[in-house]
Amino acid sequence: MIRTIRPALACLLLAMSLAASAAAPATPSPKAGDIPPQILGKDRQGKVVDLASQRGKVVIVTFWASWCGPCRKELPILGQLQKVIGHDALQVYAVNLKEPRADFAAIARSRNAPPLDYIHDAKGEVSDQYGIQAIPHMFIIGHDGSIARVHRGYSEQSLPKIVDDILALLPEDVRNRKAGG
């Protein structure tokens, strides 16, 4: 009996280790102080989005999906921040996580869609580079191009603190100017 259990146990352990390694992201998620992956894919106009071109600004890269309640709460707040602060000091990229193009396009083209730069990550290539396992997942990138803050798996109640983190990175003259300036 032991002779039949050992091979079965070995097969079970091998299968479990293979499943665990397949479920783990190939790349760990970048953390504060790291330079994140620079290419986010293509925007809705087909242009390659390269974070290196945004140096000197605060950049937000947030991963979201239509079925994610907290994501749907954060996008309008980020859209309002983008509108009030302006593209000269802040750039927000909303990366859609592995949803069908039709679902992504319906949301991004909606009259009620927050005014953000949307990127569709249908195959999960960008999210894999960022080690995304849970959403919402946001990276706040400072003027120097390194990650200043990471927020993962947060609730709607966390959004005021996240906004404070973003505002703290903006220069004083930007925080004190009129909206849309």
PDB file of N, CA and C in Angstrom, residues 77-154:
ATOM      1  N   ILE A  77     -12.793  60.095  -9.554  1.00  0.00           N
ATOM      2  CA  ILE A  77     -11.965  60.951  -8.694  1.00  0.00           C
ATOM      3  C   ILE A  77     -10.657  61.282  -9.403  1.00  0.00           C
ATOM      4  N   LEU A  78     -10.041  60.285 -10.020  1.00  0.00           N
ATOM      5  CA  LEU A  78      -8.813  60.523 -10.763  1.00  0.00           C
ATOM      6  C   LEU A  78      -9.068  61.419 -11.975  1.00  0.00           C
ATOM      7  N   GLY A  79     -10.213  61.236 -12.617  1.00  0.00           N
ATOM      8  CA  GLY A  79     -10.576  62.100 -13.742  1.00  0.00           C
ATOM      9  C   GLY A  79     -10.724  63.543 -13.311  1.00  0.00           C
ATOM     10  N   GLN A  80     -11.330  63.762 -12.164  1.00  0.00           N
ATOM     11  CA  GLN A  80     -11.481  65.126 -11.647  1.00  0.00           C
ATOM     12  C   GLN A  80     -10.125  65.728 -11.289  1.00  0.00           C
ATOM     13  N   LEU A  81      -9.264  64.931 -10.665  1.00  0.00           N
ATOM     14  CA  LEU A  81      -7.909  65.405 -10.363  1.00  0.00           C
ATOM     15  C   LEU A  81      -7.179  65.797 -11.644  1.00  0.00           C
ATOM     16  N   GLN A  82      -7.279  64.953 -12.672  1.00  0.00           N
ATOM     17  CA  GLN A  82      -6.624  65.249 -13.947  1.00  0.00           C
ATOM     18  C   GLN A  82      -7.126  66.562 -14.521  1.00  0.00           C
ATOM     19  N   LYS A  83      -8.426  66.757 -14.450  1.00  0.00           N
ATOM     20  CA  LYS A  83      -9.040  67.973 -14.988  1.00  0.00           C
ATOM     21  C   LYS A  83      -8.615  69.209 -14.196  1.00  0.00           C
ATOM     22  N   VAL A  84      -8.642  69.123 -12.882  1.00  0.00           N
ATOM     23  CA  VAL A  84      -8.339  70.269 -12.022  1.00  0.00           C
ATOM     24  C   VAL A  84      -6.851  70.616 -12.056  1.00  0.00           C
ATOM     25  N   ILE A  85      -5.997  69.614 -12.001  1.00  0.00           N
ATOM     26  CA  ILE A  85      -4.551  69.859 -11.934  1.00  0.00           C
ATOM     27  C   ILE A  85      -3.988  70.178 -13.307  1.00  0.00           C
ATOM     28  N   GLY A  86      -4.454  69.505 -14.329  1.00  0.00           N
ATOM     29  CA  GLY A  86      -3.969  69.740 -15.684  1.00  0.00           C
ATOM     30  C   GLY A  86      -2.889  68.755 -16.079  1.00  0.00           C
ATOM     31  N   HIS A  87      -2.770  68.580 -17.399  1.00  0.00           N
ATOM     32  CA  HIS A  87      -1.805  67.614 -17.943  1.00  0.00           C
ATOM     33  C   HIS A  87      -0.358  68.079 -17.828  1.00  0.00           C
ATOM     34  N   ASP A  88      -0.140  69.351 -17.540  1.00  0.00           N
ATOM     35  CA  ASP A  88       1.249  69.816 -17.435  1.00  0.00           C
ATOM     36  C   ASP A  88       1.923  69.322 -16.164  1.00  0.00           C
ATOM     37  N   ALA A  89       1.144  68.989 -15.136  1.00  0.00           N
ATOM     38  CA  ALA A  89       1.719  68.557 -13.855  1.00  0.00           C
ATOM     39  C   ALA A  89       1.324  67.139 -13.462  1.00  0.00           C
ATOM     40  N   LEU A  90       0.258  66.608 -14.064  1.00  0.00           N
ATOM     41  CA  LEU A  90      -0.256  65.291 -13.687  1.00  0.00           C
ATOM     42  C   LEU A  90      -0.688  64.534 -14.931  1.00  0.00           C
ATOM     43  N   GLN A  91      -0.355  63.253 -14.959  1.00  0.00           N
ATOM     44  CA  GLN A  91      -0.808  62.382 -16.047  1.00  0.00           C
ATOM     45  C   GLN A  91      -1.355  61.104 -15.429  1.00  0.00           C
ATOM     46  N   VAL A  92      -2.610  60.793 -15.746  1.00  0.00           N
ATOM     47  CA  VAL A  92      -3.247  59.590 -15.221  1.00  0.00           C
ATOM     48  C   VAL A  92      -3.483  58.606 -16.365  1.00  0.00           C
ATOM     49  N   TYR A  93      -2.992  57.381 -16.177  1.00  0.00           N
ATOM     50  CA  TYR A  93      -3.234  56.296 -17.120  1.00  0.00           C
ATOM     51  C   TYR A  93      -4.065  55.237 -16.410  1.00  0.00           C
ATOM     52  N   ALA A  94      -5.203  54.899 -16.993  1.00  0.00           N
ATOM     53  CA  ALA A  94      -6.080  53.867 -16.456  1.00  0.00           C
ATOM     54  C   ALA A  94      -5.943  52.631 -17.344  1.00  0.00           C
ATOM     55  N   VAL A  95      -5.273  51.612 -16.828  1.00  0.00           N
ATOM     56  CA  VAL A  95      -4.981  50.405 -17.597  1.00  0.00           C
ATOM     57  C   VAL A  95      -6.042  49.355 -17.275  1.00  0.00           C
ATOM     58  N   ASN A  96      -6.826  49.016 -18.295  1.00  0.00           N
ATOM     59  CA  ASN A  96      -7.888  48.034 -18.138  1.00  0.00           C
ATOM     60  C   ASN A  96      -7.297  46.633 -18.158  1.00  0.00           C
ATOM     61  N   LEU A  97      -7.680  45.843 -17.190  1.00  0.00           N
ATOM     62  CA  LEU A  97      -7.088  44.530 -16.964  1.00  0.00           C
ATOM     63  C   LEU A  97      -7.877  43.409 -17.621  1.00  0.00           C
ATOM     64  N   LYS A  98      -7.390  42.916 -18.731  1.00  0.00           N
ATOM     65  CA  LYS A  98      -7.829  41.666 -19.359  1.00  0.00           C
ATOM     66  C   LYS A  98      -9.324  41.555 -19.649  1.00  0.00           C
ATOM     67  N   GLU A  99      -9.966  42.636 -20.002  1.00  0.00           N
ATOM     68  CA  GLU A  99     -11.378  42.550 -20.368  1.00  0.00           C
ATOM     69  C   GLU A  99     -11.507  42.534 -21.894  1.00  0.00           C
ATOM     70  N   PRO A 100     -12.592  41.973 -22.401  1.00  0.00           N
ATOM     71  CA  PRO A 100     -12.795  41.999 -23.855  1.00  0.00           C
ATOM     72  C   PRO A 100     -12.809  43.444 -24.381  1.00  0.00           C
ATOM     73  N   ARG A 101     -12.274  43.623 -25.592  1.00  0.00           N
ATOM     74  CA  ARG A 101     -12.180  44.956 -26.177  1.00  0.00           C
ATOM     75  C   ARG A 101     -13.542  45.653 -26.205  1.00  0.00           C
ATOM     76  N   ALA A 102     -14.604  44.947 -26.513  1.00  0.00           N
ATOM     77  CA  ALA A 102     -15.934  45.563 -26.588  1.00  0.00           C
ATOM     78  C   ALA A 102     -16.344  46.133 -25.232  1.00  0.00           C
ATOM     79  N   ASP A 103     -16.076  45.416 -24.153  1.00  0.00           N
ATOM     80  CA  ASP A 103     -16.423  45.905 -22.809  1.00  0.00           C
ATOM     81  C   ASP A 103     -15.589  47.127 -22.456  1.00  0.00           C
ATOM     82  N   PHE A 104     -14.290  47.052 -22.747  1.00  0.00           N
ATOM     83  CA  PHE A 104     -13.394  48.185 -22.495  1.00  0.00           C
ATOM     84  C   PHE A 104     -13.844  49.407 -23.288  1.00  0.00           C
ATOM     85  N   ALA A 105     -14.088  49.237 -24.580  1.00  0.00           N
ATOM     86  CA  ALA A 105     -14.459  50.363 -25.441  1.00  0.00           C
ATOM     87  C   ALA A 105     -15.777  50.987 -25.007  1.00  0.00           C
ATOM     88  N   ALA A 106     -16.727  50.173 -24.596  1.00  0.00           N
ATOM     89  CA  ALA A 106     -18.019  50.705 -24.158  1.00  0.00           C
ATOM     90  C   ALA A 106     -17.855  51.640 -22.964  1.00  0.00           C
ATOM     91  N   ILE A 107     -16.977  51.284 -22.059  1.00  0.00           N
ATOM     92  CA  ILE A 107     -16.750  52.128 -20.877  1.00  0.00           C
ATOM     93  C   ILE A 107     -15.929  53.356 -21.248  1.00  0.00           C
ATOM     94  N   ALA A 108     -14.848  53.171 -21.977  1.00  0.00           N
ATOM     95  CA  ALA A 108     -13.955  54.281 -22.314  1.00  0.00           C
ATOM     96  C   ALA A 108     -14.629  55.321 -23.209  1.00  0.00           C
ATOM     97  N   ARG A 109     -15.571  54.892 -24.041  1.00  0.00           N
ATOM     98  CA  ARG A 109     -16.264  55.820 -24.947  1.00  0.00           C
ATOM     99  C   ARG A 109     -17.550  56.400 -24.362  1.00  0.00           C
ATOM    100  N   SER A 110     -17.949  55.915 -23.234  1.00  0.00           N
ATOM    101  CA  SER A 110     -19.198  56.361 -22.614  1.00  0.00           C
ATOM    102  C   SER A 110     -19.167  57.860 -22.328  1.00  0.00           C
ATOM    103  N   ARG A 111     -20.334  58.489 -22.462  1.00  0.00           N
ATOM    104  CA  ARG A 111     -20.438  59.920 -22.131  1.00  0.00           C
ATOM    105  C   ARG A 111     -20.042  60.175 -20.687  1.00  0.00           C
ATOM    106  N   ASN A 112     -20.271  59.213 -19.834  1.00  0.00           N
ATOM    107  CA  ASN A 112     -19.993  59.375 -18.409  1.00  0.00           C
ATOM    108  C   ASN A 112     -18.586  58.922 -18.016  1.00  0.00           C
ATOM    109  N   ALA A 113     -17.801  58.508 -18.982  1.00  0.00           N
ATOM    110  CA  ALA A 113     -16.445  58.039 -18.664  1.00  0.00           C
ATOM    111  C   ALA A 113     -15.604  59.208 -18.167  1.00  0.00           C
ATOM    112  N   PRO A 114     -14.888  59.012 -17.071  1.00  0.00           N
ATOM    113  CA  PRO A 114     -13.994  60.061 -16.585  1.00  0.00           C
ATOM    114  C   PRO A 114     -12.950  60.410 -17.645  1.00  0.00           C
ATOM    115  N   PRO A 115     -12.555  61.674 -17.718  1.00  0.00           N
ATOM    116  CA  PRO A 115     -11.589  62.101 -18.747  1.00  0.00           C
ATOM    117  C   PRO A 115     -10.164  61.663 -18.416  1.00  0.00           C
ATOM    118  N   LEU A 116      -9.870  60.410 -18.717  1.00  0.00           N
ATOM    119  CA  LEU A 116      -8.557  59.829 -18.437  1.00  0.00           C
ATOM    120  C   LEU A 116      -7.973  59.266 -19.723  1.00  0.00           C
ATOM    121  N   ASP A 117      -6.703  58.941 -19.683  1.00  0.00           N
ATOM    122  CA  ASP A 117      -6.070  58.242 -20.786  1.00  0.00           C
ATOM    123  C   ASP A 117      -6.177  56.752 -20.492  1.00  0.00           C
ATOM    124  N   TYR A 118      -7.012  56.080 -21.283  1.00  0.00           N
ATOM    125  CA  TYR A 118      -7.302  54.668 -21.080  1.00  0.00           C
ATOM    126  C   TYR A 118      -6.408  53.805 -21.962  1.00  0.00           C
ATOM    127  N   ILE A 119      -5.962  52.692 -21.387  1.00  0.00           N
ATOM    128  CA  ILE A 119      -5.147  51.719 -22.095  1.00  0.00           C
ATOM    129  C   ILE A 119      -5.786  50.353 -21.885  1.00  0.00           C
ATOM    130  N   HIS A 120      -5.890  49.595 -22.971  1.00  0.00           N
ATOM    131  CA  HIS A 120      -6.488  48.263 -22.897  1.00  0.00           C
ATOM    132  C   HIS A 120      -5.377  47.218 -22.837  1.00  0.00           C
ATOM    133  N   ASP A 121      -5.353  46.437 -21.785  1.00  0.00           N
ATOM    134  CA  ASP A 121      -4.362  45.376 -21.596  1.00  0.00           C
ATOM    135  C   ASP A 121      -5.064  44.023 -21.708  1.00  0.00           C
ATOM    136  N   ALA A 122      -5.550  43.724 -22.910  1.00  0.00           N
ATOM    137  CA  ALA A 122      -6.393  42.546 -23.125  1.00  0.00           C
ATOM    138  C   ALA A 122      -5.704  41.242 -22.748  1.00  0.00           C
ATOM    139  N   LYS A 123      -4.440  41.108 -23.072  1.00  0.00           N
ATOM    140  CA  LYS A 123      -3.726  39.859 -22.816  1.00  0.00           C
ATOM    141  C   LYS A 123      -3.012  39.864 -21.467  1.00  0.00           C
ATOM    142  N   GLY A 124      -3.037  40.981 -20.763  1.00  0.00           N
ATOM    143  CA  GLY A 124      -2.400  41.047 -19.456  1.00  0.00           C
ATOM    144  C   GLY A 124      -0.893  41.213 -19.513  1.00  0.00           C
ATOM    145  N   GLU A 125      -0.357  41.618 -20.657  1.00  0.00           N
ATOM    146  CA  GLU A 125       1.096  41.759 -20.783  1.00  0.00           C
ATOM    147  C   GLU A 125       1.642  42.854 -19.864  1.00  0.00           C
ATOM    148  N   VAL A 126       0.965  43.999 -19.823  1.00  0.00           N
ATOM    149  CA  VAL A 126       1.416  45.103 -18.969  1.00  0.00           C
ATOM    150  C   VAL A 126       1.209  44.742 -17.502  1.00  0.00           C
ATOM    151  N   SER A 127       0.036  44.198 -17.194  1.00  0.00           N
ATOM    152  CA  SER A 127      -0.238  43.837 -15.798  1.00  0.00           C
ATOM    153  C   SER A 127       0.736  42.766 -15.305  1.00  0.00           C
ATOM    154  N   ASP A 128       1.149  41.866 -16.179  1.00  0.00           N
ATOM    155  CA  ASP A 128       2.144  40.863 -15.787  1.00  0.00           C
ATOM    156  C   ASP A 128       3.487  41.519 -15.478  1.00  0.00           C
ATOM    157  N   GLN A 129       3.885  42.506 -16.281  1.00  0.00           N
ATOM    158  CA  GLN A 129       5.146  43.216 -16.026  1.00  0.00           C
ATOM    159  C   GLN A 129       5.105  43.946 -14.685  1.00  0.00           C
ATOM    160  N   TYR A 130       3.916  44.394 -14.300  1.00  0.00           N
ATOM    161  CA  TYR A 130       3.744  45.107 -13.037  1.00  0.00           C
ATOM    162  C   TYR A 130       3.414  44.165 -11.879  1.00  0.00           C
ATOM    163  N   GLY A 131       3.324  42.867 -12.151  1.00  0.00           N
ATOM    164  CA  GLY A 131       3.053  41.896 -11.093  1.00  0.00           C
ATOM    165  C   GLY A 131       1.670  42.047 -10.480  1.00  0.00           C
ATOM    166  N   ILE A 132       0.691  42.451 -11.269  1.00  0.00           N
ATOM    167  CA  ILE A 132      -0.653  42.703 -10.750  1.00  0.00           C
ATOM    168  C   ILE A 132      -1.359  41.381 -10.466  1.00  0.00           C
ATOM    169  N   GLN A 133      -1.809  41.227  -9.215  1.00  0.00           N
ATOM    170  CA  GLN A 133      -2.580  40.057  -8.814  1.00  0.00           C
ATOM    171  C   GLN A 133      -3.939  40.441  -8.257  1.00  0.00           C
ATOM    172  N   ALA A 134      -4.094  41.695  -7.860  1.00  0.00           N
ATOM    173  CA  ALA A 134      -5.357  42.169  -7.292  1.00  0.00           C
ATOM    174  C   ALA A 134      -5.594  43.588  -7.797  1.00  0.00           C
ATOM    175  N   ILE A 135      -6.858  43.940  -7.952  1.00  0.00           N
ATOM    176  CA  ILE A 135      -7.200  45.311  -8.328  1.00  0.00           C
ATOM    177  C   ILE A 135      -8.235  45.832  -7.352  1.00  0.00           C
ATOM    178  N   PRO A 136      -8.307  47.131  -7.186  1.00  0.00           N
ATOM    179  CA  PRO A 136      -7.488  48.135  -7.846  1.00  0.00           C
ATOM    180  C   PRO A 136      -6.039  48.063  -7.373  1.00  0.00           C
ATOM    181  N   HIS A 137      -5.151  48.526  -8.226  1.00  0.00           N
ATOM    182  CA  HIS A 137      -3.720  48.541  -7.923  1.00  0.00           C
ATOM    183  C   HIS A 137      -3.155  49.795  -8.588  1.00  0.00           C
ATOM    184  N   MET A 138      -2.658  50.708  -7.794  1.00  0.00           N
ATOM    185  CA  MET A 138      -2.214  52.010  -8.288  1.00  0.00           C
ATOM    186  C   MET A 138      -0.753  52.258  -7.947  1.00  0.00           C
ATOM    187  N   PHE A 139      -0.053  52.823  -8.927  1.00  0.00           N
ATOM    188  CA  PHE A 139       1.323  53.265  -8.751  1.00  0.00           C
ATOM    189  C   PHE A 139       1.342  54.773  -8.930  1.00  0.00           C
ATOM    190  N   ILE A 140       1.860  55.488  -7.942  1.00  0.00           N
ATOM    191  CA  ILE A 140       2.025  56.935  -8.041  1.00  0.00           C
ATOM    192  C   ILE A 140       3.513  57.167  -8.274  1.00  0.00           C
ATOM    193  N   ILE A 141       3.818  57.768  -9.409  1.00  0.00           N
ATOM    194  CA  ILE A 141       5.201  57.944  -9.853  1.00  0.00           C
ATOM    195  C   ILE A 141       5.578  59.412  -9.721  1.00  0.00           C
ATOM    196  N   GLY A 142       6.709  59.678  -9.097  1.00  0.00           N
ATOM    197  CA  GLY A 142       7.168  61.038  -8.871  1.00  0.00           C
ATOM    198  C   GLY A 142       7.823  61.655 -10.096  1.00  0.00           C
ATOM    199  N   HIS A 143       8.218  62.908  -9.951  1.00  0.00           N
ATOM    200  CA  HIS A 143       8.833  63.682 -11.035  1.00  0.00           C
ATOM    201  C   HIS A 143      10.068  63.014 -11.632  1.00  0.00           C
ATOM    202  N   ASP A 144      10.794  62.268 -10.816  1.00  0.00           N
ATOM    203  CA  ASP A 144      12.038  61.642 -11.267  1.00  0.00           C
ATOM    204  C   ASP A 144      11.818  60.308 -11.986  1.00  0.00           C
ATOM    205  N   GLY A 145      10.568  59.873 -12.085  1.00  0.00           N
ATOM    206  CA  GLY A 145      10.258  58.631 -12.778  1.00  0.00           C
ATOM    207  C   GLY A 145      10.258  57.395 -11.900  1.00  0.00           C
ATOM    208  N   SER A 146      10.559  57.566 -10.608  1.00  0.00           N
ATOM    209  CA  SER A 146      10.524  56.408  -9.710  1.00  0.00           C
ATOM    210  C   SER A 146       9.187  56.371  -8.967  1.00  0.00           C
ATOM    211  N   ILE A 147       8.839  55.196  -8.512  1.00  0.00           N
ATOM    212  CA  ILE A 147       7.571  55.021  -7.814  1.00  0.00           C
ATOM    213  C   ILE A 147       7.671  55.649  -6.427  1.00  0.00           C
ATOM    214  N   ALA A 148       6.726  56.527  -6.134  1.00  0.00           N
ATOM    215  CA  ALA A 148       6.679  57.176  -4.829  1.00  0.00           C
ATOM    216  C   ALA A 148       5.770  56.407  -3.866  1.00  0.00           C
ATOM    217  N   ARG A 149       4.644  55.910  -4.381  1.00  0.00           N
ATOM    218  CA  ARG A 149       3.685  55.191  -3.547  1.00  0.00           C
ATOM    219  C   ARG A 149       3.037  54.071  -4.366  1.00  0.00           C
ATOM    220  N   VAL A 150       2.652  53.018  -3.657  1.00  0.00           N
ATOM    221  CA  VAL A 150       1.905  51.916  -4.262  1.00  0.00           C
ATOM    222  C   VAL A 150       0.698  51.666  -3.375  1.00  0.00           C
ATOM    223  N   HIS A 151      -0.462  51.574  -4.008  1.00  0.00           N
ATOM    224  CA  HIS A 151      -1.695  51.236  -3.284  1.00  0.00           C
ATOM    225  C   HIS A 151      -2.306  50.028  -3.985  1.00  0.00           C
ATOM    226  N   ARG A 152      -2.608  48.984  -3.199  1.00  0.00           N
ATOM    227  CA  ARG A 152      -3.121  47.746  -3.777  1.00  0.00           C
ATOM    228  C   ARG A 152      -4.319  47.252  -2.976  1.00  0.00           C
ATOM    229  N   GLY A 153      -5.382  46.874  -3.697  1.00  0.00           N
ATOM    230  CA  GLY A 153      -6.533  46.258  -3.075  1.00  0.00           C
ATOM    231  C   GLY A 153      -7.247  47.149  -2.076  1.00  0.00           C
ATOM    232  N   TYR A 154      -7.365  48.410  -2.377  1.00  0.00           N
ATOM    233  CA  TYR A 154      -7.923  49.374  -1.434  1.00  0.00           C
ATOM    234  C   TYR A 154      -9.430  49.554  -1.635  1.00  0.00           C
TER     235      TYR A 154
END
